[in-house]
Amino acid sequence: MTQLPPEVRTSPESELAAVVAEALKLAEAQLVLNKSFAPFVFMLDAEGTVQNGEVPQEIRGTMPPDPVVAVKLTVDLFAGYAQNLHAMVAVLDPLSAKAEDTLHLWAEHRSGIAQLIRVDFTRKKFLKHPTFSEPRVETQPAHLWNGEAPAPAQEWWHEGLSEQAIQDVFKLVGVAVPFAEDQLSRNGGLAPYGITTDLAGELGHHMAYQEANADGEVDSAESVLMMADGFRNKKDTLRGTCILSDVLVQVEDGAVDAVRLHIEHSEGLSMNILKPYEIDGQSRAVVFGDSAVIPADAHVWSA
């Protein structure tokens, strides 16, 4: 934990630069000691205190190979805290880039500044400090503080939940949406996938293994039910669950593709988040439409 001095808190630009500098100090120290590090974030609160958080071990192996996507995913993991922060800086494990020794940082301030920063470095032997290049800074559209407030109809879900439960849901969604985006971009579709948070708050990742039929197809709805049954059998060890699936949603003009997040929590929450999407035929970029948040029947913590 670090306290920023008042002289660097005179503007959003200087605040963000100071947090980036603190993040680079930690990255350098980790490279000296361990030659690598786990992806982490630095978070600046209203009092000028900088705290850091590390991406859990279970998630690191699911990081997409594209470092730009991965560093935004790292930010998303901690997005639930954004409403109480002034700035957030994520630093990607340089080994994720595979082909080069480059630190990738996503730096964002709630004032609207958002930057992608790349810093090349040379590894040194015998515990010597690495040599860093000058940062290459690219201005980006805001990702965390983009001015999008939740619609009033979407605020009902947190009523009656503890702060811990609300953070559990933010954490599940923060992992699920980037994962779905990556799978859709890679494969054009999304196989059912589960994410859980246990009693200690640790995340788990799950797939339903199902035999294909004679046509080589797997029943997606059946896979979702199998996963829900598995979660129900061990619900006493869990706080929250999220089951991702690729669905068709009926609208006035027909049907649209959507990602469905079925989220349940041990405190009584059960809801679906529907995120319509389109995939660009050339870039494979996934564009999400407006989300719908609706109550749903519980399958894990059912009566």
mmCIF file of C-alpha atoms in Angstrom:
data_model
loop_
_atom_site.group_PDB
_atom_site.id
_atom_site.type_symbol
_atom_site.label_atom_id
_atom_site.label_comp_id
_atom_site.label_asym_id
_atom_site.label_seq_id
_atom_site.Cartn_x
_atom_site.Cartn_y
_atom_site.Cartn_z
ATOM 1 C CA MET A 1 0.000 0.000 0.000
ATOM 2 C CA THR A 2 1.368 3.418 -1.054
ATOM 3 C CA GLN A 3 0.178 6.948 -0.323
ATOM 4 C CA LEU A 4 0.608 9.394 -3.214
ATOM 5 C CA PRO A 5 2.067 12.758 -2.183
ATOM 6 C CA PRO A 6 -0.189 15.826 -2.649
ATOM 7 C CA GLU A 7 2.046 17.338 -5.334
ATOM 8 C CA VAL A 8 1.249 14.539 -7.816
ATOM 9 C CA ARG A 9 -2.503 14.822 -7.238
ATOM 10 C CA THR A 10 -2.901 18.206 -8.899
ATOM 11 C CA SER A 11 -4.515 16.847 -12.090
ATOM 12 C CA PRO A 12 -5.951 13.567 -13.460
ATOM 13 C CA GLU A 13 -2.944 13.277 -15.774
ATOM 14 C CA SER A 14 -0.414 13.556 -12.952
ATOM 15 C CA GLU A 15 -2.425 11.184 -10.741
ATOM 16 C CA LEU A 16 -2.537 8.538 -13.437
ATOM 17 C CA ALA A 17 1.147 8.981 -14.273
ATOM 18 C CA ALA A 18 2.028 8.483 -10.607
ATOM 19 C CA VAL A 19 0.054 5.225 -10.418
ATOM 20 C CA VAL A 20 1.700 4.001 -13.640
ATOM 21 C CA ALA A 21 5.099 4.775 -12.103
ATOM 22 C CA GLU A 22 4.226 2.762 -8.984
ATOM 23 C CA ALA A 23 3.072 -0.152 -11.144
ATOM 24 C CA LEU A 24 6.308 -0.131 -13.128
ATOM 25 C CA LYS A 25 8.318 -0.170 -9.893
ATOM 26 C CA LEU A 26 6.557 -3.334 -8.765
ATOM 27 C CA ALA A 27 6.910 -4.921 -12.216
ATOM 28 C CA GLU A 28 10.647 -4.213 -12.168
ATOM 29 C CA ALA A 29 11.041 -5.669 -8.683
ATOM 30 C CA GLN A 30 9.177 -8.824 -9.660
ATOM 31 C CA LEU A 31 11.255 -9.236 -12.807
ATOM 32 C CA VAL A 32 14.442 -8.947 -10.751
ATOM 33 C CA LEU A 33 13.315 -11.485 -8.174
ATOM 34 C CA ASN A 34 11.292 -13.941 -10.253
ATOM 35 C CA LYS A 35 12.047 -13.101 -13.908
ATOM 36 C CA SER A 36 8.249 -12.814 -14.388
ATOM 37 C CA PHE A 37 5.101 -11.935 -12.450
ATOM 38 C CA ALA A 38 1.392 -12.626 -12.280
ATOM 39 C CA PRO A 39 -0.888 -10.031 -13.939
ATOM 40 C CA PHE A 40 -1.849 -7.390 -11.381
ATOM 41 C CA VAL A 41 -3.642 -4.056 -10.978
ATOM 42 C CA PHE A 42 -2.894 -0.894 -9.021
ATOM 43 C CA MET A 43 -5.953 0.966 -7.735
ATOM 44 C CA LEU A 44 -6.053 4.590 -6.547
ATOM 45 C CA ASP A 45 -8.820 5.582 -4.133
ATOM 46 C CA ALA A 46 -10.181 9.027 -3.254
ATOM 47 C CA GLU A 47 -7.762 9.374 -0.320
ATOM 48 C CA GLY A 48 -4.716 8.939 -2.553
ATOM 49 C CA THR A 49 -3.984 5.405 -1.375
ATOM 50 C CA VAL A 50 -2.667 2.986 -3.991
ATOM 51 C CA GLN A 51 -3.401 -0.698 -3.440
ATOM 52 C CA ASN A 52 -2.641 -3.641 -5.674
ATOM 53 C CA GLY A 53 -4.433 -6.878 -6.485
ATOM 54 C CA GLU A 54 -3.158 -9.979 -8.258
ATOM 55 C CA VAL A 55 -5.054 -12.074 -10.799
ATOM 56 C CA PRO A 56 -5.867 -15.478 -9.202
ATOM 57 C CA GLN A 57 -3.856 -18.485 -10.352
ATOM 58 C CA GLU A 58 -6.934 -20.274 -11.762
ATOM 59 C CA ILE A 59 -7.610 -17.455 -14.217
ATOM 60 C CA ARG A 60 -4.105 -16.930 -15.551
ATOM 61 C CA GLY A 61 -4.261 -19.982 -17.782
ATOM 62 C CA THR A 62 -7.448 -18.704 -19.416
ATOM 63 C CA MET A 63 -5.905 -15.420 -20.563
ATOM 64 C CA PRO A 64 -6.265 -14.950 -24.349
ATOM 65 C CA PRO A 65 -2.998 -14.787 -26.325
ATOM 66 C CA ASP A 66 -3.655 -11.251 -27.591
ATOM 67 C CA PRO A 67 -1.953 -9.077 -24.930
ATOM 68 C CA VAL A 68 -4.219 -6.095 -25.589
ATOM 69 C CA VAL A 69 -7.330 -8.198 -24.982
ATOM 70 C CA ALA A 70 -5.692 -9.848 -21.986
ATOM 71 C CA VAL A 71 -4.728 -6.597 -20.272
ATOM 72 C CA LYS A 72 -8.321 -5.341 -20.626
ATOM 73 C CA LEU A 73 -9.503 -8.643 -19.169
ATOM 74 C CA THR A 74 -7.189 -8.020 -16.213
ATOM 75 C CA VAL A 75 -8.878 -4.653 -15.640
ATOM 76 C CA ASP A 76 -12.314 -6.275 -15.930
ATOM 77 C CA LEU A 77 -11.517 -8.673 -13.096
ATOM 78 C CA PHE A 78 -11.395 -5.704 -10.722
ATOM 79 C CA ALA A 79 -14.101 -3.591 -12.381
ATOM 80 C CA GLY A 80 -16.452 -4.082 -9.443
ATOM 81 C CA TYR A 81 -14.323 -1.689 -7.401
ATOM 82 C CA ALA A 82 -14.292 1.061 -10.030
ATOM 83 C CA GLN A 83 -17.099 3.110 -8.498
ATOM 84 C CA ASN A 84 -14.914 3.806 -5.434
ATOM 85 C CA LEU A 85 -11.690 4.523 -7.333
ATOM 86 C CA HIS A 86 -10.020 7.426 -9.117
ATOM 87 C CA ALA A 87 -7.676 5.381 -11.294
ATOM 88 C CA MET A 88 -6.752 1.814 -12.185
ATOM 89 C CA VAL A 89 -3.651 0.455 -13.912
ATOM 90 C CA ALA A 90 -3.371 -3.176 -15.049
ATOM 91 C CA VAL A 91 -0.011 -4.761 -15.897
ATOM 92 C CA LEU A 92 0.139 -7.911 -17.979
ATOM 93 C CA ASP A 93 2.552 -10.753 -17.366
ATOM 94 C CA PRO A 94 5.119 -10.198 -20.137
ATOM 95 C CA LEU A 95 5.305 -13.945 -20.796
ATOM 96 C CA SER A 96 1.726 -13.797 -22.082
ATOM 97 C CA ALA A 97 2.973 -12.047 -25.205
ATOM 98 C CA LYS A 98 5.246 -15.045 -25.952
ATOM 99 C CA ALA A 99 7.127 -13.480 -28.887
ATOM 100 C CA GLU A 100 8.496 -10.398 -27.162
ATOM 101 C CA ASP A 101 9.533 -8.992 -23.796
ATOM 102 C CA THR A 102 7.003 -6.220 -23.475
ATOM 103 C CA LEU A 103 5.015 -4.954 -20.527
ATOM 104 C CA HIS A 104 1.431 -4.132 -21.490
ATOM 105 C CA LEU A 105 -0.381 -1.686 -19.235
ATOM 106 C CA TRP A 106 -3.959 -0.465 -19.331
ATOM 107 C CA ALA A 107 -4.118 2.875 -17.492
ATOM 108 C CA GLU A 108 -7.431 4.606 -16.872
ATOM 109 C CA HIS A 109 -8.671 7.550 -14.795
ATOM 110 C CA ARG A 110 -12.295 8.175 -13.930
ATOM 111 C CA SER A 111 -11.970 11.646 -15.541
ATOM 112 C CA GLY A 112 -12.028 9.914 -18.936
ATOM 113 C CA ILE A 113 -8.320 9.343 -19.635
ATOM 114 C CA ALA A 114 -7.627 5.843 -20.966
ATOM 115 C CA GLN A 115 -4.285 4.639 -22.308
ATOM 116 C CA LEU A 116 -2.646 1.495 -23.592
ATOM 117 C CA ILE A 117 1.040 1.622 -22.640
ATOM 118 C CA ARG A 118 3.730 -0.697 -23.983
ATOM 119 C CA VAL A 119 7.195 -0.853 -22.442
ATOM 120 C CA ASP A 120 9.854 -3.081 -24.006
ATOM 121 C CA PHE A 121 12.496 -4.463 -21.683
ATOM 122 C CA THR A 122 15.637 -6.573 -21.718
ATOM 123 C CA ARG A 123 16.029 -9.319 -19.130
ATOM 124 C CA LYS A 124 19.286 -9.355 -17.203
ATOM 125 C CA LYS A 125 20.980 -12.275 -15.500
ATOM 126 C CA PHE A 126 22.378 -12.483 -11.975
ATOM 127 C CA LEU A 127 19.516 -10.466 -10.424
ATOM 128 C CA LYS A 128 20.423 -7.273 -12.262
ATOM 129 C CA HIS A 129 17.686 -4.804 -13.080
ATOM 130 C CA PRO A 130 16.039 -5.070 -16.510
ATOM 131 C CA THR A 131 16.511 -2.262 -18.994
ATOM 132 C CA PHE A 132 13.256 -0.513 -19.917
ATOM 133 C CA SER A 133 12.528 1.397 -23.121
ATOM 134 C CA GLU A 134 10.585 4.638 -23.268
ATOM 135 C CA PRO A 135 6.848 3.888 -22.849
ATOM 136 C CA ARG A 136 4.759 3.900 -26.023
ATOM 137 C CA VAL A 137 1.416 5.442 -25.116
ATOM 138 C CA GLU A 138 -1.758 5.088 -27.197
ATOM 139 C CA THR A 139 -4.925 6.960 -26.271
ATOM 140 C CA GLN A 140 -7.898 4.590 -26.013
ATOM 141 C CA PRO A 141 -11.667 4.881 -25.552
ATOM 142 C CA ALA A 142 -12.630 4.702 -21.888
ATOM 143 C CA HIS A 143 -13.284 1.142 -20.753
ATOM 144 C CA LEU A 144 -14.169 1.317 -17.049
ATOM 145 C CA TRP A 145 -15.438 4.873 -16.659
ATOM 146 C CA ASN A 146 -17.225 5.279 -19.986
ATOM 147 C CA GLY A 147 -20.255 7.162 -18.684
ATOM 148 C CA GLU A 148 -22.627 4.248 -19.097
ATOM 149 C CA ALA A 149 -24.844 4.075 -16.043
ATOM 150 C CA PRO A 150 -27.014 1.003 -15.474
ATOM 151 C CA ALA A 151 -30.611 1.381 -16.549
ATOM 152 C CA PRO A 152 -33.082 1.681 -13.630
ATOM 153 C CA ALA A 153 -34.589 -1.689 -14.563
ATOM 154 C CA GLN A 154 -31.220 -3.310 -13.958
ATOM 155 C CA GLU A 155 -30.726 -2.025 -10.417
ATOM 156 C CA TRP A 156 -33.207 -4.357 -8.718
ATOM 157 C CA TRP A 157 -30.888 -7.339 -8.509
ATOM 158 C CA HIS A 158 -28.631 -6.067 -5.717
ATOM 159 C CA GLU A 159 -31.491 -5.250 -3.323
ATOM 160 C CA GLY A 160 -31.120 -7.194 -0.088
ATOM 161 C CA LEU A 161 -27.672 -8.549 -0.960
ATOM 162 C CA SER A 162 -24.605 -8.022 1.202
ATOM 163 C CA GLU A 163 -21.673 -6.040 -0.148
ATOM 164 C CA GLN A 164 -19.735 -9.293 -0.424
ATOM 165 C CA ALA A 165 -22.472 -10.881 -2.557
ATOM 166 C CA ILE A 166 -22.598 -7.841 -4.844
ATOM 167 C CA GLN A 167 -18.820 -7.998 -5.297
ATOM 168 C CA ASP A 168 -19.096 -11.747 -5.988
ATOM 169 C CA VAL A 169 -21.506 -11.004 -8.842
ATOM 170 C CA PHE A 170 -19.288 -8.239 -10.236
ATOM 171 C CA LYS A 171 -16.351 -10.644 -10.103
ATOM 172 C CA LEU A 172 -18.241 -13.406 -11.946
ATOM 173 C CA VAL A 173 -19.476 -11.049 -14.662
ATOM 174 C CA GLY A 174 -16.044 -9.420 -14.945
ATOM 175 C CA VAL A 175 -14.540 -12.790 -15.831
ATOM 176 C CA ALA A 176 -17.450 -14.219 -17.835
ATOM 177 C CA VAL A 177 -17.967 -11.434 -20.391
ATOM 178 C CA PRO A 178 -14.339 -11.155 -21.588
ATOM 179 C CA PHE A 179 -14.137 -14.967 -21.750
ATOM 180 C CA ALA A 180 -17.292 -15.097 -23.894
ATOM 181 C CA GLU A 181 -15.969 -12.317 -26.131
ATOM 182 C CA ASP A 182 -12.706 -14.171 -26.669
ATOM 183 C CA GLN A 183 -14.435 -17.495 -27.465
ATOM 184 C CA LEU A 184 -16.882 -15.881 -29.890
ATOM 185 C CA SER A 185 -14.069 -14.071 -31.689
ATOM 186 C CA ARG A 186 -11.980 -17.246 -31.953
ATOM 187 C CA ASN A 187 -14.660 -19.831 -32.686
ATOM 188 C CA GLY A 188 -17.760 -17.954 -33.821
ATOM 189 C CA GLY A 189 -19.698 -19.567 -30.979
ATOM 190 C CA LEU A 190 -19.614 -20.331 -27.283
ATOM 191 C CA ALA A 191 -19.848 -23.760 -25.660
ATOM 192 C CA PRO A 192 -21.530 -23.780 -22.222
ATOM 193 C CA TYR A 193 -19.048 -22.774 -19.561
ATOM 194 C CA GLY A 194 -19.278 -22.308 -15.809
ATOM 195 C CA ILE A 195 -17.550 -19.971 -13.363
ATOM 196 C CA THR A 196 -17.951 -20.242 -9.595
ATOM 197 C CA THR A 197 -16.764 -18.447 -6.502
ATOM 198 C CA ASP A 198 -16.214 -20.600 -3.429
ATOM 199 C CA LEU A 199 -16.559 -19.807 0.270
ATOM 200 C CA ALA A 200 -13.113 -18.201 0.279
ATOM 201 C CA GLY A 201 -13.936 -16.057 -2.769
ATOM 202 C CA GLU A 202 -11.682 -18.058 -5.116
ATOM 203 C CA LEU A 203 -12.836 -18.505 -8.705
ATOM 204 C CA GLY A 204 -13.317 -21.894 -10.356
ATOM 205 C CA HIS A 205 -13.755 -22.722 -14.053
ATOM 206 C CA HIS A 206 -15.903 -25.627 -15.284
ATOM 207 C CA MET A 207 -17.039 -27.375 -18.443
ATOM 208 C CA ALA A 208 -19.785 -29.991 -18.926
ATOM 209 C CA TYR A 209 -18.456 -33.100 -20.648
ATOM 210 C CA GLN A 210 -21.180 -34.658 -22.763
ATOM 211 C CA GLU A 211 -21.231 -37.349 -25.434
ATOM 212 C CA ALA A 212 -21.988 -36.111 -28.954
ATOM 213 C CA ASN A 213 -24.959 -37.604 -30.813
ATOM 214 C CA ALA A 214 -24.817 -39.548 -34.091
ATOM 215 C CA ASP A 215 -24.479 -36.267 -36.023
ATOM 216 C CA GLY A 216 -21.487 -35.215 -33.927
ATOM 217 C CA GLU A 217 -23.513 -32.518 -32.138
ATOM 218 C CA VAL A 218 -23.749 -31.758 -28.442
ATOM 219 C CA ASP A 219 -27.006 -30.570 -26.875
ATOM 220 C CA SER A 220 -26.115 -27.181 -25.412
ATOM 221 C CA ALA A 221 -29.236 -27.018 -23.223
ATOM 222 C CA GLU A 222 -28.426 -30.437 -21.774
ATOM 223 C CA SER A 223 -24.874 -29.297 -21.014
ATOM 224 C CA VAL A 224 -26.233 -26.296 -19.103
ATOM 225 C CA LEU A 225 -28.496 -28.567 -17.031
ATOM 226 C CA MET A 226 -25.611 -30.950 -16.312
ATOM 227 C CA MET A 227 -23.481 -28.052 -15.092
ATOM 228 C CA ALA A 228 -26.278 -26.696 -12.892
ATOM 229 C CA ASP A 229 -26.783 -30.163 -11.379
ATOM 230 C CA GLY A 230 -23.072 -30.380 -10.624
ATOM 231 C CA PHE A 231 -23.088 -26.992 -8.918
ATOM 232 C CA ARG A 232 -26.217 -27.907 -6.930
ATOM 233 C CA ASN A 233 -24.503 -31.030 -5.590
ATOM 234 C CA LYS A 234 -21.694 -28.932 -4.111
ATOM 235 C CA LYS A 235 -23.578 -25.714 -3.371
ATOM 236 C CA ASP A 236 -22.553 -25.840 0.309
ATOM 237 C CA THR A 237 -18.990 -25.078 -0.829
ATOM 238 C CA LEU A 238 -19.973 -22.178 -3.117
ATOM 239 C CA ARG A 239 -21.073 -18.558 -2.793
ATOM 240 C CA GLY A 240 -21.971 -17.842 -6.412
ATOM 241 C CA THR A 241 -22.238 -19.429 -9.853
ATOM 242 C CA CYS A 242 -22.388 -18.215 -13.452
ATOM 243 C CA ILE A 243 -23.247 -20.435 -16.428
ATOM 244 C CA LEU A 244 -22.473 -19.006 -19.860
ATOM 245 C CA SER A 245 -24.299 -20.182 -22.960
ATOM 246 C CA ASP A 246 -24.861 -19.089 -26.555
ATOM 247 C CA VAL A 247 -28.583 -18.621 -27.226
ATOM 248 C CA LEU A 248 -31.100 -17.209 -29.701
ATOM 249 C CA VAL A 249 -33.327 -14.470 -28.297
ATOM 250 C CA GLN A 250 -36.641 -13.615 -29.910
ATOM 251 C CA VAL A 251 -37.137 -9.925 -30.672
ATOM 252 C CA GLU A 252 -39.720 -7.994 -32.665
ATOM 253 C CA ASP A 253 -37.825 -8.409 -35.939
ATOM 254 C CA GLY A 254 -37.037 -12.101 -35.457
ATOM 255 C CA ALA A 255 -34.212 -13.680 -33.452
ATOM 256 C CA VAL A 256 -30.735 -12.483 -32.495
ATOM 257 C CA ASP A 257 -27.660 -14.245 -31.135
ATOM 258 C CA ALA A 258 -26.920 -13.520 -27.490
ATOM 259 C CA VAL A 259 -24.685 -14.611 -24.652
ATOM 260 C CA ARG A 260 -26.713 -15.648 -21.618
ATOM 261 C CA LEU A 261 -25.166 -15.428 -18.166
ATOM 262 C CA HIS A 262 -27.257 -17.358 -15.660
ATOM 263 C CA ILE A 263 -26.092 -16.063 -12.290
ATOM 264 C CA GLU A 264 -27.049 -17.387 -8.876
ATOM 265 C CA HIS A 265 -25.849 -16.550 -5.386
ATOM 266 C CA SER A 266 -26.292 -18.316 -2.078
ATOM 267 C CA GLU A 267 -27.936 -15.163 -0.654
ATOM 268 C CA GLY A 268 -30.958 -15.748 -2.905
ATOM 269 C CA LEU A 269 -30.157 -14.025 -6.203
ATOM 270 C CA SER A 270 -31.077 -15.760 -9.465
ATOM 271 C CA MET A 271 -31.018 -13.833 -12.740
ATOM 272 C CA ASN A 272 -30.152 -13.972 -16.419
ATOM 273 C CA ILE A 273 -28.066 -11.350 -18.176
ATOM 274 C CA LEU A 274 -28.668 -11.401 -21.938
ATOM 275 C CA LYS A 275 -26.050 -9.730 -24.116
ATOM 276 C CA PRO A 276 -26.939 -9.665 -27.845
ATOM 277 C CA TYR A 277 -23.889 -9.758 -30.082
ATOM 278 C CA GLU A 278 -22.643 -9.569 -33.645
ATOM 279 C CA ILE A 279 -19.283 -10.760 -35.002
ATOM 280 C CA ASP A 280 -17.540 -8.710 -37.677
ATOM 281 C CA GLY A 281 -16.837 -10.980 -40.626
ATOM 282 C CA GLN A 282 -13.382 -9.524 -41.331
ATOM 283 C CA SER A 283 -11.866 -8.462 -38.003
ATOM 284 C CA ARG A 284 -13.713 -11.125 -35.942
ATOM 285 C CA ALA A 285 -14.379 -8.374 -33.406
ATOM 286 C CA VAL A 286 -17.397 -9.003 -31.184
ATOM 287 C CA VAL A 287 -19.847 -6.136 -30.731
ATOM 288 C CA PHE A 288 -22.303 -6.436 -27.848
ATOM 289 C CA GLY A 289 -25.689 -4.733 -27.842
ATOM 290 C CA ASP A 290 -27.615 -3.428 -24.838
ATOM 291 C CA SER A 291 -27.855 -5.980 -22.034
ATOM 292 C CA ALA A 292 -31.103 -7.131 -20.475
ATOM 293 C CA VAL A 293 -31.141 -8.227 -16.830
ATOM 294 C CA ILE A 294 -34.149 -10.333 -15.854
ATOM 295 C CA PRO A 295 -35.137 -12.562 -12.921
ATOM 296 C CA ALA A 296 -34.759 -16.299 -13.506
ATOM 297 C CA ASP A 297 -35.682 -19.527 -11.776
ATOM 298 C CA ALA A 298 -32.966 -20.860 -9.482
ATOM 299 C CA HIS A 299 -31.368 -24.196 -10.391
ATOM 300 C CA VAL A 300 -28.473 -24.333 -7.948
ATOM 301 C CA TRP A 301 -30.049 -22.878 -4.818
ATOM 302 C CA SER A 302 -33.557 -24.017 -5.677
ATOM 303 C CA ALA A 303 -36.084 -24.844 -2.993
#
